Short mmCIF file of C-alpha atoms in Angstrom, two decimals:
data_model
loop_
_atom_site.label_atom_id
_atom_site.label_comp_id
_atom_site.label_asym_id
_atom_site.label_seq_id
_atom_site.Cartn_x
_atom_site.Cartn_y
_atom_site.Cartn_z
CA MET M 2 89.27 -78.30 33.22
CA ALA M 3 90.14 -79.50 29.74
CA PRO M 4 91.74 -82.97 29.65
CA ASN M 5 94.73 -81.59 27.76
CA ALA M 6 95.72 -78.33 29.34
CA ALA M 7 98.61 -75.93 29.85
CA CYS M 8 99.92 -75.47 33.37
CA PRO M 9 99.38 -71.85 34.44
CA ARG M 10 102.61 -71.97 36.50
CA CYS M 11 105.14 -73.35 34.00
CA GLY M 12 103.20 -73.31 30.72
CA GLY M 13 103.85 -77.01 30.15
CA ALA M 14 101.23 -79.27 28.60
CA PHE M 15 99.65 -81.94 30.79
CA HIS M 16 96.63 -84.22 31.06
CA CYS M 17 94.12 -83.11 33.68
CA GLY M 18 92.58 -86.25 35.14
CA VAL M 19 89.89 -84.66 37.26
CA ASP M 20 87.16 -86.28 35.14
CA ASP M 21 88.92 -89.67 34.77
CA ALA M 22 87.51 -92.80 36.40
CA THR M 23 90.55 -93.14 38.68
CA PRO M 24 91.82 -90.46 41.07
CA CYS M 25 93.84 -87.75 39.37
CA ALA M 26 97.62 -87.98 39.87
CA CYS M 27 97.54 -84.48 41.34
CA THR M 28 96.03 -85.93 44.52
CA ALA M 29 99.34 -87.65 45.41
CA PRO M 30 101.60 -84.65 46.24
CA VAL M 31 100.82 -83.36 49.73
CA LEU M 32 100.65 -79.58 50.03
CA ALA M 33 100.12 -77.57 53.19
CA PRO M 34 96.74 -75.85 53.52
CA GLU M 35 98.43 -72.43 53.28
CA GLN M 36 100.20 -73.50 50.06
CA LEU M 37 96.85 -74.55 48.58
CA ARG M 38 95.25 -71.23 49.51
CA GLN M 39 98.12 -69.29 47.91
CA LEU M 40 97.99 -71.38 44.72
CA GLN M 41 94.22 -70.98 44.41
CA ALA M 42 94.59 -67.21 44.77
CA GLN M 43 97.47 -67.02 42.28
CA TYR M 44 96.40 -69.42 39.50
CA ASP M 45 93.22 -70.35 37.66
CA GLY M 46 92.83 -74.06 37.06
CA CYS M 47 95.05 -77.05 37.77
CA LEU M 48 98.83 -77.16 37.91
CA CYS M 49 100.81 -79.94 36.26
CA LEU M 50 102.12 -82.84 38.32
CA HIS M 51 105.72 -81.65 37.87
CA CYS M 52 104.93 -78.26 39.46
CA LEU M 53 102.88 -79.86 42.24
CA ARG M 54 105.77 -82.19 43.09
CA GLN M 55 108.19 -79.24 43.16
CA LEU M 56 105.89 -77.29 45.46
CA ALA M 57 105.42 -80.30 47.76
CA GLN M 58 109.22 -80.46 48.22
CA GLU M 59 109.48 -76.84 49.39
CA PRO M 60 110.23 -76.42 53.09
CA ARG M 61 107.22 -75.66 55.24
CA PRO M 62 107.30 -73.40 58.27
CA SER M 63 107.07 -75.38 61.48
CA VAL M 64 103.99 -74.87 63.59
CA PRO M 65 104.27 -75.41 67.35
CA PRO M 66 102.07 -78.26 68.69
CA GLY M 67 98.65 -77.19 69.87
CA ARG M 68 98.18 -74.43 67.33
#
């Protein structure tokens, strides 16, 4: 991913830190495994931190214990 990229979800410019010495900021928002699968199928490349934070705030379906 290019260090300066456009988010495929919102079109906004952002810095992709995947190749930086410190962990990329995109590792902070916690997304459900199903969300990650859907995003990987829908978009090529990284999403901006703003979009990732929005997605992390979306309600998640509850899963009964033991499943």
